[in-house]
Coordinates of C-alpha atoms in Angstrom, one line a residue:
Chain A
X16 CA 109.5 62.1 90.0
X17 CA 106.1 61.6 91.4
X18 CA 103.6 59.7 89.3
X19 CA 100.6 61.8 88.5
X20 CA 97.7 60.7 86.3
X21 CA 94.6 62.4 87.4
X22 CA 94.2 65.9 89.0
X23 CA 91.2 66.9 91.1
X24 CA 90.2 70.6 91.0
X25 CA 88.9 72.0 94.2
X26 CA 87.5 75.1 92.6
X27 CA 85.1 76.5 90.1
X28 CA 84.5 79.1 87.4
X29 CA 87.3 80.4 85.2
X30 CA 90.2 79.2 87.3
X31 CA 88.9 75.6 87.1
X32 CA 88.9 75.9 83.3
X33 CA 92.5 77.4 83.4
X34 CA 93.7 74.3 85.4
X35 CA 91.9 71.9 83.2
X36 CA 93.7 73.4 80.2
X37 CA 97.1 73.1 81.8
X38 CA 96.4 69.5 82.8
X39 CA 95.3 68.6 79.2
X40 CA 98.5 70.0 77.9
X41 CA 100.4 67.8 80.3
X42 CA 98.4 64.7 79.4
X43 CA 96.6 64.6 82.8
X44 CA 93.0 63.7 83.4
X45 CA 90.9 66.0 85.5
X46 CA 88.2 65.6 88.1
X47 CA 86.0 68.7 88.9
X48 CA 84.9 68.8 92.5
X49 CA 81.7 70.8 92.2
X50 CA 78.7 72.0 94.1
X51 CA 75.1 71.5 93.0
X52 CA 75.1 75.1 91.7
X53 CA 77.9 74.7 89.2
X54 CA 76.6 71.9 86.9
X55 CA 75.9 74.4 84.2
X56 CA 79.4 75.7 83.9
X57 CA 82.2 75.4 81.4
X58 CA 84.5 73.6 83.8
X59 CA 81.8 70.9 84.3
X60 CA 81.6 70.4 80.6
X61 CA 85.4 70.3 80.1
X62 CA 86.6 68.1 83.0
X63 CA 87.3 64.4 82.3
X64 CA 85.3 63.5 85.4
X65 CA 83.0 65.3 87.8
X66 CA 82.3 64.7 91.5
X67 CA 79.6 66.4 93.5
X68 CA 80.9 67.7 96.9
X69 CA 77.8 69.3 98.3
X70 CA 75.1 71.9 98.0
X71 CA 75.6 75.5 96.8
X72 CA 76.6 76.9 100.2
X73 CA 80.4 77.2 100.3
X74 CA 80.7 76.0 103.9
X75 CA 79.1 72.7 102.8
X76 CA 81.0 72.3 99.5
X77 CA 84.0 74.4 98.3
X78 CA 85.1 75.0 101.9
X79 CA 84.4 71.5 103.1
X80 CA 87.8 69.8 103.5
X81 CA 86.4 66.3 104.1
X82 CA 84.0 66.4 101.2
X83 CA 86.7 67.5 98.8
X84 CA 89.2 64.9 99.8
X85 CA 86.6 62.1 99.8
X86 CA 85.4 63.0 96.4
X87 CA 89.0 63.3 95.0
X88 CA 89.9 59.8 96.3
X89 CA 86.6 58.3 95.1
X90 CA 87.4 59.6 91.6
X91 CA 90.8 58.1 91.7
X92 CA 92.7 61.4 91.7
X93 CA 96.3 61.4 92.8
X94 CA 96.7 65.2 93.1
X95 CA 94.6 68.3 94.0
X96 CA 94.9 71.8 92.6
X97 CA 93.1 74.3 94.8
X98 CA 93.1 77.3 92.5
X99 CA 92.6 80.5 94.4
X100 CA 90.2 81.5 97.1
X101 CA 88.3 78.8 98.9
X102 CA 90.7 76.2 100.4
X103 CA 93.8 77.3 98.4
X104 CA 95.5 78.9 101.4
X105 CA 94.2 76.5 104.0
X106 CA 97.1 74.7 105.6
X107 CA 94.8 72.0 107.1
X108 CA 93.5 71.2 103.7
X109 CA 97.1 70.9 102.3
X110 CA 98.0 68.6 105.2
X111 CA 94.9 66.4 104.8
X112 CA 95.7 66.0 101.1
X113 CA 99.2 64.8 101.8
X114 CA 97.9 62.5 104.6
X115 CA 95.5 60.8 102.2
X116 CA 98.2 60.4 99.5
X117 CA 97.0 63.3 97.3
X118 CA 99.7 65.6 96.0
X119 CA 98.7 69.2 96.9
X120 CA 99.6 71.4 94.0
X121 CA 101.0 74.3 95.9
X122 CA 103.3 75.0 98.8
X123 CA 103.7 72.7 101.7
X124 CA 101.3 73.0 104.6
X125 CA 104.2 74.3 106.7
X126 CA 105.0 77.1 104.2
X127 CA 101.3 78.0 104.2
X128 CA 101.2 78.2 108.0
X129 CA 104.4 80.3 108.1
X130 CA 103.8 82.7 105.3
X131 CA 100.1 82.5 104.6
X132 CA 99.1 83.2 108.2
X133 CA 99.4 86.9 108.3
X134 CA 100.4 87.0 112.0
X135 CA 103.2 84.5 111.7
X136 CA 104.3 86.1 108.4
X137 CA 104.6 89.5 110.2
X138 CA 106.6 88.0 113.0
X139 CA 109.0 86.3 110.5
X140 CA 109.4 89.5 108.5
X141 CA 110.0 91.6 111.7
X142 CA 112.7 89.1 112.8
X143 CA 114.4 89.3 109.5
X144 CA 114.3 93.1 109.5
X145 CA 112.1 93.4 106.5
X146 CA 109.9 96.5 106.1
X147 CA 106.3 96.2 107.4
X148 CA 103.2 98.4 107.7
X149 CA 102.5 99.3 111.4
X150 CA 99.6 97.3 112.8
X151 CA 98.0 94.9 115.4
X152 CA 97.9 91.1 114.9
X153 CA 97.4 90.0 118.5
X154 CA 95.5 87.0 119.8
X155 CA 93.1 89.1 121.8
X156 CA 90.2 89.5 119.4
X157 CA 87.7 91.2 121.8
X158 CA 86.0 94.3 120.5
X159 CA 87.4 96.3 123.5
X160 CA 91.0 95.3 122.7
X161 CA 90.6 95.9 119.0
X162 CA 89.2 99.3 119.5
X163 CA 92.1 100.2 121.8
X164 CA 94.6 99.0 119.2
X165 CA 92.8 101.1 116.5
X166 CA 93.5 104.2 118.7
X167 CA 97.1 103.2 119.2
X168 CA 97.8 102.7 115.5
X169 CA 96.0 105.9 114.7
X170 CA 93.3 106.5 112.1
X171 CA 92.7 105.6 109.3
X172 CA 93.0 101.9 110.1
X173 CA 92.2 99.0 107.9
X174 CA 90.6 95.8 109.2
X175 CA 91.5 92.5 107.4
X176 CA 90.6 88.9 107.7
X177 CA 93.6 87.0 109.1
X178 CA 92.8 84.0 106.9
X179 CA 91.7 86.0 103.9
X180 CA 92.5 87.7 100.7
X181 CA 90.8 89.2 97.8
X182 CA 89.3 92.0 99.7
X183 CA 86.8 89.9 101.6
X184 CA 86.2 91.0 105.2
X185 CA 88.2 94.2 104.7
X186 CA 86.9 97.4 106.2
X187 CA 88.4 100.9 106.4
X188 CA 87.9 102.8 109.7
X189 CA 88.0 106.6 109.3
X190 CA 86.1 107.6 112.5
X191 CA 86.0 105.9 115.9
X192 CA 82.2 106.2 115.8
X193 CA 82.0 103.6 113.1
X194 CA 84.9 101.4 114.4
X195 CA 82.8 98.9 116.3
X196 CA 80.3 98.2 113.6
X197 CA 83.0 97.9 110.9
X198 CA 85.0 95.5 113.0
X199 CA 82.0 93.3 113.6
X200 CA 81.1 93.4 110.0
X201 CA 84.6 92.4 109.0
X202 CA 84.5 89.5 111.5
X203 CA 81.2 88.3 110.0
X204 CA 82.5 88.5 106.4
X205 CA 85.7 86.7 107.4
X206 CA 83.8 83.9 109.0
X207 CA 81.5 83.4 106.1
X208 CA 84.3 83.6 103.4
X209 CA 87.2 81.9 105.1
X210 CA 85.7 80.0 108.1
X211 CA 87.6 82.0 110.6
X212 CA 86.5 85.3 112.3
X213 CA 90.1 86.2 113.2
X214 CA 91.1 89.7 112.0
X215 CA 94.0 92.0 112.2
X216 CA 94.5 95.8 112.0
X217 CA 96.9 97.8 109.9
X218 CA 97.7 101.5 109.4
X219 CA 96.0 102.6 106.1
X220 CA 98.4 104.3 103.8
X221 CA 96.6 107.2 102.1
X222 CA 98.2 107.3 98.7
X223 CA 100.0 104.0 98.3
X224 CA 100.4 101.9 95.2
X225 CA 99.8 98.1 95.4
X226 CA 102.8 96.3 93.9
X227 CA 103.3 92.6 94.1
X228 CA 106.0 90.2 93.0
X229 CA 105.3 86.8 91.6
X230 CA 107.6 84.3 93.3
X231 CA 108.2 80.7 92.5
X232 CA 110.1 78.0 94.4
X233 CA 111.2 75.1 92.2
X234 CA 111.2 71.5 93.5
X235 CA 114.7 71.9 95.0
X236 CA 113.5 74.9 97.1
X237 CA 115.3 77.5 95.0
X238 CA 113.2 80.7 94.9
X239 CA 113.2 83.2 92.1
X240 CA 110.9 86.1 91.4
X241 CA 109.1 86.5 88.1
X242 CA 108.9 90.2 88.3
X243 CA 106.1 92.5 89.4
X244 CA 102.5 93.4 88.9
X245 CA 100.7 96.6 89.8
X246 CA 97.1 96.2 91.1
X247 CA 96.4 99.7 92.4
X248 CA 93.0 99.9 90.8
X249 CA 90.8 98.4 93.6
X250 CA 87.3 99.0 94.8
X251 CA 86.4 98.0 98.3
X252 CA 89.9 96.4 98.4
X253 CA 89.0 94.1 95.5
X254 CA 91.3 94.3 92.5
X255 CA 89.7 95.3 89.2
X256 CA 92.6 96.0 86.8
X257 CA 96.0 94.5 87.1
X258 CA 99.1 95.0 84.9
X259 CA 102.6 93.7 84.4
X260 CA 105.0 95.2 84.9
X261 CA 104.3 98.1 87.2
X262 CA 104.7 101.5 85.5
X263 CA 105.9 103.0 88.8
X264 CA 109.1 101.1 89.6
X265 CA 112.6 102.3 88.8
X266 CA 115.0 99.5 88.0
X267 CA 116.6 100.1 91.4
X268 CA 113.3 99.8 93.3
X269 CA 112.4 96.7 91.2
X270 CA 115.7 95.0 92.2
X271 CA 115.3 95.9 95.9
X272 CA 111.7 94.8 96.2
X273 CA 112.5 91.6 94.2
X274 CA 115.2 90.8 96.7
X275 CA 112.9 91.3 99.7
X276 CA 110.2 89.1 98.0
X277 CA 112.7 86.3 97.4
X278 CA 114.1 86.7 100.9
X279 CA 110.8 86.2 102.7
X280 CA 109.8 83.3 100.4
X281 CA 113.1 81.6 101.1
X282 CA 112.6 82.1 104.9
X283 CA 109.3 80.3 104.6
X284 CA 111.0 77.4 102.6
X285 CA 108.6 78.2 99.7
X286 CA 108.0 75.8 96.9
X287 CA 105.6 76.4 94.0
X288 CA 103.8 79.7 93.0
X289 CA 103.2 82.5 95.4
X290 CA 102.9 86.3 95.5
X291 CA 104.5 88.8 97.8
X292 CA 102.4 91.9 98.1
X293 CA 103.8 95.4 98.9
X294 CA 102.5 98.9 99.4
X295 CA 104.6 101.6 97.8
X296 CA 104.4 105.2 98.9
X297 CA 106.9 108.0 98.3
X298 CA 109.4 105.5 97.1
X299 CA 109.2 103.6 100.4
X300 CA 108.0 100.0 100.2
X301 CA 106.3 97.9 102.9
X302 CA 105.7 94.2 102.9
X303 CA 101.9 93.6 103.1
X304 CA 101.4 89.9 102.9
X305 CA 102.2 86.7 101.1
X306 CA 99.6 84.9 99.1
X307 CA 100.5 81.2 99.2
X308 CA 98.7 80.3 96.0
X309 CA 98.2 81.1 92.3
X310 CA 96.9 84.6 92.0
X311 CA 93.8 85.7 90.0
X312 CA 96.1 88.1 88.0
X313 CA 98.8 85.5 87.1
X314 CA 98.1 85.8 83.4
X315 CA 99.7 89.3 83.1
X316 CA 103.0 87.8 84.3
X317 CA 102.6 84.9 81.9
X318 CA 102.1 87.3 79.0
X319 CA 105.2 89.5 79.6
X320 CA 107.4 86.5 80.3
X321 CA 105.9 83.9 78.0
X322 CA 105.6 81.3 80.6
X323 CA 102.7 79.1 81.9
X324 CA 102.5 79.3 85.7
X325 CA 99.9 76.6 86.2
X326 CA 102.0 74.1 84.2
X327 CA 105.0 75.1 86.3
X328 CA 103.0 74.5 89.4
X329 CA 102.0 71.0 88.3
X330 CA 105.5 70.1 87.2
X331 CA 106.9 71.4 90.5
X332 CA 104.4 69.2 92.4
X333 CA 105.6 66.3 90.3
X334 CA 109.2 67.1 91.3
X335 CA 110.0 67.9 87.7
X336 CA 110.8 71.6 87.6
X337 CA 114.1 73.2 88.4
X338 CA 115.2 76.7 87.5
X339 CA 118.2 76.7 85.3
X340 CA 120.9 79.5 85.2
X341 CA 120.4 79.4 81.4
X342 CA 116.8 80.7 81.8
X343 CA 117.1 84.4 81.6
X344 CA 113.7 86.0 82.0
X345 CA 113.2 89.6 81.0
X346 CA 109.7 91.0 80.9
X347 CA 108.8 92.2 77.4
X348 CA 106.1 94.7 76.5
X349 CA 103.1 95.3 78.7
X350 CA 100.1 93.2 79.8
X351 CA 96.8 94.3 81.4
X352 CA 94.1 92.2 82.9
X353 CA 90.5 93.4 83.5
X354 CA 88.2 91.4 85.8
X355 CA 84.7 91.2 84.5
X356 CA 82.2 91.3 87.3
X357 CA 78.5 90.5 87.1
X358 CA 77.2 93.7 88.5
X359 CA 75.4 96.8 87.4
X360 CA 77.8 99.8 87.1
X361 CA 74.9 102.1 86.9
X362 CA 73.5 101.0 90.2
X363 CA 76.8 101.4 92.2
X364 CA 77.9 97.9 91.5
X365 CA 74.8 96.0 92.6
X366 CA 75.4 92.2 92.0
X367 CA 73.6 91.0 88.9
X368 CA 72.4 87.4 88.5
X369 CA 70.6 85.5 85.8
X370 CA 70.9 83.3 82.7
X371 CA 73.6 84.2 80.2
X372 CA 72.4 84.9 76.7
X373 CA 74.8 85.8 73.9
X374 CA 78.4 85.8 75.0
X375 CA 80.9 87.0 72.4
X376 CA 84.5 87.7 73.2
X377 CA 86.2 90.0 70.7
X378 CA 89.1 87.7 69.8
X379 CA 92.3 89.0 68.2
X380 CA 96.1 88.8 68.4
X381 CA 97.4 88.8 72.0
X382 CA 94.0 89.0 73.5
X383 CA 93.2 86.3 76.0
X384 CA 89.9 85.4 77.6
X385 CA 89.6 83.3 80.8
X386 CA 86.0 82.6 81.5
X387 CA 83.9 80.0 83.3
X388 CA 80.5 80.5 81.9
X389 CA 78.9 80.5 78.4
X390 CA 75.5 81.1 76.9
X391 CA 72.7 79.4 78.8
X392 CA 74.8 79.1 82.0
X393 CA 73.4 80.7 85.1
X394 CA 75.2 83.2 87.3
X395 CA 73.9 82.7 90.8
X396 CA 74.2 84.8 94.0
X397 CA 76.1 82.1 95.8
X398 CA 79.6 82.9 94.7
X399 CA 82.1 85.6 93.7
X400 CA 80.8 88.0 91.0
X401 CA 83.9 87.6 88.8
X402 CA 82.7 85.8 85.7
X403 CA 85.6 86.3 83.4
X404 CA 89.0 87.9 82.9
X405 CA 90.2 89.7 79.8
X406 CA 93.9 89.9 79.3
X407 CA 95.8 91.8 76.5
X408 CA 99.5 92.2 75.6
X409 CA 101.1 94.9 73.5
X410 CA 104.5 96.5 73.0
X411 CA 104.0 99.3 75.5
X412 CA 101.5 100.3 78.1
X413 CA 99.5 102.9 76.2
X414 CA 99.0 100.5 73.3
X415 CA 97.9 97.8 75.7
X416 CA 95.4 100.2 77.2
X417 CA 94.0 101.0 73.8
X418 CA 93.8 97.3 72.9
X419 CA 92.0 96.6 76.1
X420 CA 89.4 99.3 75.5
X421 CA 88.8 98.1 71.9
X422 CA 88.5 94.5 73.1
X423 CA 86.0 95.3 75.8
X424 CA 83.9 97.5 73.6
X425 CA 83.6 94.8 70.9
X426 CA 82.7 92.0 73.4
X427 CA 79.1 91.2 74.2
X428 CA 77.5 89.7 77.3
X429 CA 73.8 89.5 77.5
X430 CA 71.8 88.2 80.5
X431 CA 73.6 89.8 83.4
X432 CA 74.9 93.3 83.7
X433 CA 78.7 93.6 83.8
X434 CA 81.2 96.2 84.9
X435 CA 82.5 96.5 81.3
X436 CA 81.4 100.2 80.9
X437 CA 83.0 101.0 84.2
X438 CA 86.3 99.3 83.1
X439 CA 86.3 101.4 79.9
X440 CA 85.9 104.6 81.9
X441 CA 88.7 103.7 84.2
X442 CA 91.1 102.7 81.3
X443 CA 90.3 106.1 79.7
X444 CA 90.9 108.1 82.8
X445 CA 94.0 110.5 82.7
X446 CA 95.3 109.3 86.0
X447 CA 95.2 105.7 85.0
X448 CA 96.8 106.5 81.6
X449 CA 99.6 108.4 83.3
X450 CA 100.3 105.3 85.5
X451 CA 100.2 107.5 88.7
X452 CA 97.0 105.9 90.2
X453 CA 97.1 104.8 93.8
X454 CA 94.8 102.4 95.7
X455 CA 92.5 105.4 96.3
X456 CA 92.0 106.0 92.6
X457 CA 88.5 104.4 92.5
X458 CA 87.2 106.1 95.7
X459 CA 88.5 109.4 94.4
X460 CA 87.0 109.3 90.9
X461 CA 84.5 106.5 90.7
X462 CA 83.0 106.2 94.2
X463 CA 79.4 106.1 93.0
X464 CA 79.8 104.0 89.9
X465 CA 78.6 105.4 86.7
X466 CA 75.7 107.7 85.7
X467 CA 73.9 106.4 82.7
X468 CA 74.0 108.9 79.8
X469 CA 70.7 107.5 78.5
X470 CA 67.3 107.9 80.2
X471 CA 65.1 105.0 81.0
X472 CA 62.5 106.5 78.7
X473 CA 65.0 106.5 75.8
X474 CA 66.0 102.9 76.5
X475 CA 62.4 101.9 76.5
X476 CA 61.7 103.6 73.1
X477 CA 64.7 101.8 71.6
X478 CA 63.6 98.5 73.2
X479 CA 60.1 98.8 71.6
X480 CA 61.6 99.4 68.2
X481 CA 64.2 96.6 68.4
X482 CA 61.7 94.2 69.9
X483 CA 59.3 94.8 67.0
X484 CA 62.1 94.3 64.4
X485 CA 63.5 91.3 66.2
X486 CA 60.1 89.6 66.2
X487 CA 59.4 90.2 62.6
X488 CA 62.9 89.3 61.4
X489 CA 62.9 86.0 63.4
X490 CA 59.5 85.3 62.0
X491 CA 60.6 85.9 58.4
X492 CA 63.8 84.0 58.8
X493 CA 62.2 80.9 60.2
X494 CA 58.7 80.7 58.7
X495 CA 59.4 81.9 55.2
X496 CA 56.6 83.7 53.4
X497 CA 53.8 82.3 55.5
X498 CA 52.2 85.5 56.8
X499 CA 52.3 89.0 58.1
X500 CA 54.3 90.3 60.9
X501 CA 51.3 90.6 63.2
X502 CA 51.0 86.8 63.5
X503 CA 53.0 85.0 66.3
X504 CA 55.6 82.6 65.0
X505 CA 54.6 79.0 65.4
X506 CA 55.6 77.8 68.9
X507 CA 56.9 74.4 67.9
X508 CA 59.9 76.0 66.2
X509 CA 62.9 75.8 68.5
X510 CA 64.0 79.2 67.2
X511 CA 60.8 81.0 68.1
X512 CA 60.8 79.6 71.6
X513 CA 64.4 80.9 71.9
X514 CA 63.4 84.3 70.7
X515 CA 60.5 84.5 72.9
X516 CA 62.6 83.7 75.9
X517 CA 60.5 80.6 76.8
Chain B
X2 CA 75.0 86.5 62.9
X3 CA 71.7 85.3 64.2
X4 CA 71.3 88.0 66.8
X5 CA 72.2 91.0 64.7
X6 CA 69.4 92.8 63.0
X7 CA 69.0 96.1 61.1
X8 CA 66.8 98.5 63.0
X9 CA 65.5 102.0 62.3
X10 CA 66.7 104.0 65.3
X11 CA 65.6 107.7 65.3
X12 CA 65.4 107.7 61.5
X13 CA 68.7 105.9 61.0
X14 CA 69.3 102.3 60.0
X15 CA 71.6 100.7 62.5
X16 CA 73.0 97.3 63.2
X17 CA 71.8 96.1 66.6
X18 CA 72.7 92.9 68.4
X19 CA 69.7 91.8 70.4
X20 CA 68.3 88.8 72.3
X21 CA 65.3 88.1 74.6
X22 CA 66.2 86.3 77.8
X23 CA 63.6 85.5 80.4
X24 CA 61.1 88.3 79.5
X25 CA 63.9 90.9 79.2
X26 CA 65.3 92.3 76.0
X27 CA 69.0 92.9 75.8
X28 CA 70.6 94.9 73.0
X29 CA 73.8 96.4 72.0
X30 CA 73.5 99.7 70.2
X31 CA 76.5 102.0 69.3
X32 CA 78.8 100.0 71.5
X33 CA 76.6 100.1 74.6
X34 CA 74.6 97.3 76.1
X35 CA 71.1 98.0 77.4
X36 CA 68.4 95.8 78.8
X37 CA 64.7 96.4 79.3
X38 CA 61.8 94.5 80.9
X39 CA 59.5 93.2 78.1
X40 CA 56.4 93.1 80.4
X41 CA 56.9 96.9 80.6
X42 CA 56.8 97.3 76.8
X43 CA 53.4 95.6 76.2
X44 CA 51.4 98.3 77.9
X45 CA 50.9 101.4 75.7
X46 CA 51.5 103.9 78.5
X47 CA 54.7 104.1 80.6
X48 CA 54.3 101.6 83.4
X49 CA 56.4 102.1 86.4
X50 CA 58.8 99.2 87.2
X51 CA 59.0 97.6 90.6
X52 CA 62.1 99.5 91.7
X53 CA 60.5 102.8 90.8
X54 CA 57.3 102.2 92.7
X55 CA 59.1 101.5 95.9
X56 CA 58.3 103.8 98.8
X57 CA 60.5 104.6 101.7
X58 CA 58.3 102.7 104.1
X59 CA 58.9 99.5 102.3
X60 CA 62.4 98.0 102.6
X61 CA 62.8 95.7 99.5
X62 CA 65.7 93.4 98.7
X63 CA 67.8 95.3 96.2
X64 CA 69.3 92.0 95.0
X65 CA 68.8 88.3 95.4
X66 CA 70.8 87.0 98.3
X67 CA 70.9 86.0 102.0
X68 CA 69.9 88.0 105.0
X69 CA 72.8 87.8 107.5
X70 CA 71.8 90.2 110.2
X71 CA 68.6 91.9 111.4
X72 CA 69.1 94.8 113.7
X73 CA 65.5 95.7 114.5
X74 CA 62.3 94.0 115.8
X75 CA 58.7 94.8 115.4
X76 CA 57.3 98.0 117.1
X77 CA 60.8 99.4 117.4
X78 CA 61.4 103.1 116.6
X79 CA 64.1 103.7 114.0
X80 CA 65.7 107.0 113.0
X81 CA 66.5 108.1 109.5
X82 CA 69.9 106.6 108.4
X83 CA 69.7 103.8 111.0
X84 CA 70.9 100.4 109.8
X85 CA 68.0 97.9 109.6
X86 CA 69.3 94.7 108.1
X87 CA 72.4 93.3 106.4
X88 CA 72.3 91.2 103.2
X89 CA 75.0 89.2 101.5
X90 CA 75.3 88.3 97.9
X91 CA 78.3 87.1 96.0
X92 CA 80.2 87.2 99.3
X93 CA 79.7 91.0 99.6
X94 CA 77.8 92.6 102.4
X95 CA 75.1 95.3 101.9
X96 CA 73.6 97.2 104.8
X97 CA 70.0 98.4 104.2
X98 CA 69.2 101.7 106.1
X99 CA 66.0 103.5 106.9
X100 CA 65.4 106.5 104.6
X101 CA 62.8 107.9 107.1
X102 CA 62.2 108.0 110.8
X103 CA 59.6 105.4 111.5
X104 CA 58.2 102.6 113.6
X105 CA 58.9 99.0 112.4
X106 CA 55.5 97.5 111.6
X107 CA 56.5 94.1 110.4
X108 CA 59.7 92.2 109.7
X109 CA 59.2 89.6 106.9
X110 CA 62.6 88.0 106.9
X111 CA 64.9 86.3 109.4
X112 CA 68.7 85.7 109.5
X113 CA 69.8 83.1 106.9
X114 CA 66.7 83.6 104.7
X115 CA 67.4 83.5 101.0
X116 CA 65.4 86.3 99.4
X117 CA 64.7 87.2 95.8
X118 CA 65.1 90.6 94.1
X119 CA 62.3 93.0 95.2
X120 CA 61.3 90.8 98.2
X121 CA 59.6 92.9 100.9
X122 CA 61.9 92.6 103.9
X123 CA 60.6 95.2 106.3
X124 CA 57.4 97.3 106.5
X125 CA 57.9 100.6 108.2
X126 CA 55.3 103.1 109.5
X127 CA 56.5 106.6 109.0
X128 CA 56.4 108.9 112.0
X129 CA 54.0 111.8 111.5

């Protein structure tokens, strides 16, 4: 068993907190590798140690391999957990970690190269006769060649970042007129988000469901799947709501897809946590890609199986996790996750930044909140807009939906706009409730975000009334019987400066 | 709770959770969260906010973020619907387009500039 004492975290936000918690339970110290922009964050406050890796720009900090390794070594870490996004699927990073004596908590750099690289993955799947979506993943990345391939595959075609995930750099081509601009835009986004402009093309399935299988390779290399998740609710190819297990799979389909997922993982000699993504249309399934890392939506799998995937990851990296034939895992009940994004749903999802005020999560049985920021923390424009995840479990899907709606309604976030009203509308939609939604659900029903039911003038009237009451009540609370409501509260009181937003 | 107050809303006493953050009031009323600019409340009459006073010849940053691409240069003619500039925030791209046919009078931002919300990026001169 490998000795592990201190784990460096090459990530930020809620996932950094998630990893810190798992380390704490295993008695491990943590080192947060952070940029200048993330000092006011929960992970910074919770980590045992913190090391600065660079300025806010991701290329200089969270995507900077040298800076992360140097900082981890300087802090005396013996392992690195990369979380998801950033360097988590970067084979060079995994390799550099191992070279410098740091245990990379994830698959081997070889497995990342084989399965994480979408081109090599497709070749492997093709050879093994596993079902794939038609597409182009050639080396020739010139606009002329890509345009020719778009025509060969036939519209609609989706453009994806070869090194990517999470919807970044993805564009949908519906007309040849827009093709060039969309390909260029995808290349720019891919370069900025993943450090590589390489893209590939894929036939876009019009009414597919996004189904994925959690796979896990133990330290002996034995791969099992930990059942499925459905993530069909996506906007601009970014997942918004995920659930386990999928409401769309028959037991037969679940078994077949699970077998394919394990087969491809075993071919890549996979150890640690990973996800095999599929598209499902008309009961036909196609392998989409393998994410060689922990997934954002891992908690829904944890909830239905009562497991801790991050702990399993760390134990596997230590050489201390082996599947036993005695472990029979059967998913129980239903779990849903909603991603809370800092954006204004009434302005078609415009990013919202600012200082968080009151943050209140409506706690209750089987409600789980994964968040990276609290009151007084600042949400900047430098990083992903996902500021939290809300996860619920209940005995069946419809109860889980009701529980999620109630939980979101009772939670409060002030300081930035969030997509919570948008999430509630989606959860209440008949097609979502029926479980029949496809990846086109959002563009079909919620393309323009939400229309506010309340006019600006009405909001303003309420604001005036509430502001008046707020001022007078804070004055009375903190300065007793000293005077009338028209006087300003004394400025030396910390309360009054708080209320006045100074 | 320190942020919850009883307020008379349209003749009815209601529990409202409210807080002032950086000159903006945030409140939760009947399960919905709203926010409003406080500087806008001080004036007796309805004052138009920045976003409402924008005119189609002024291309303003709709969000804080980075300018990643500028398609046009000064004195260039642009058609309605033509892409002018690309911005990026939170790793997502937004393309700003012309709402009018016009001539580019002045470009105030360059690639890689970090701009604030409402920053004047491009001044157009509408074709008559």
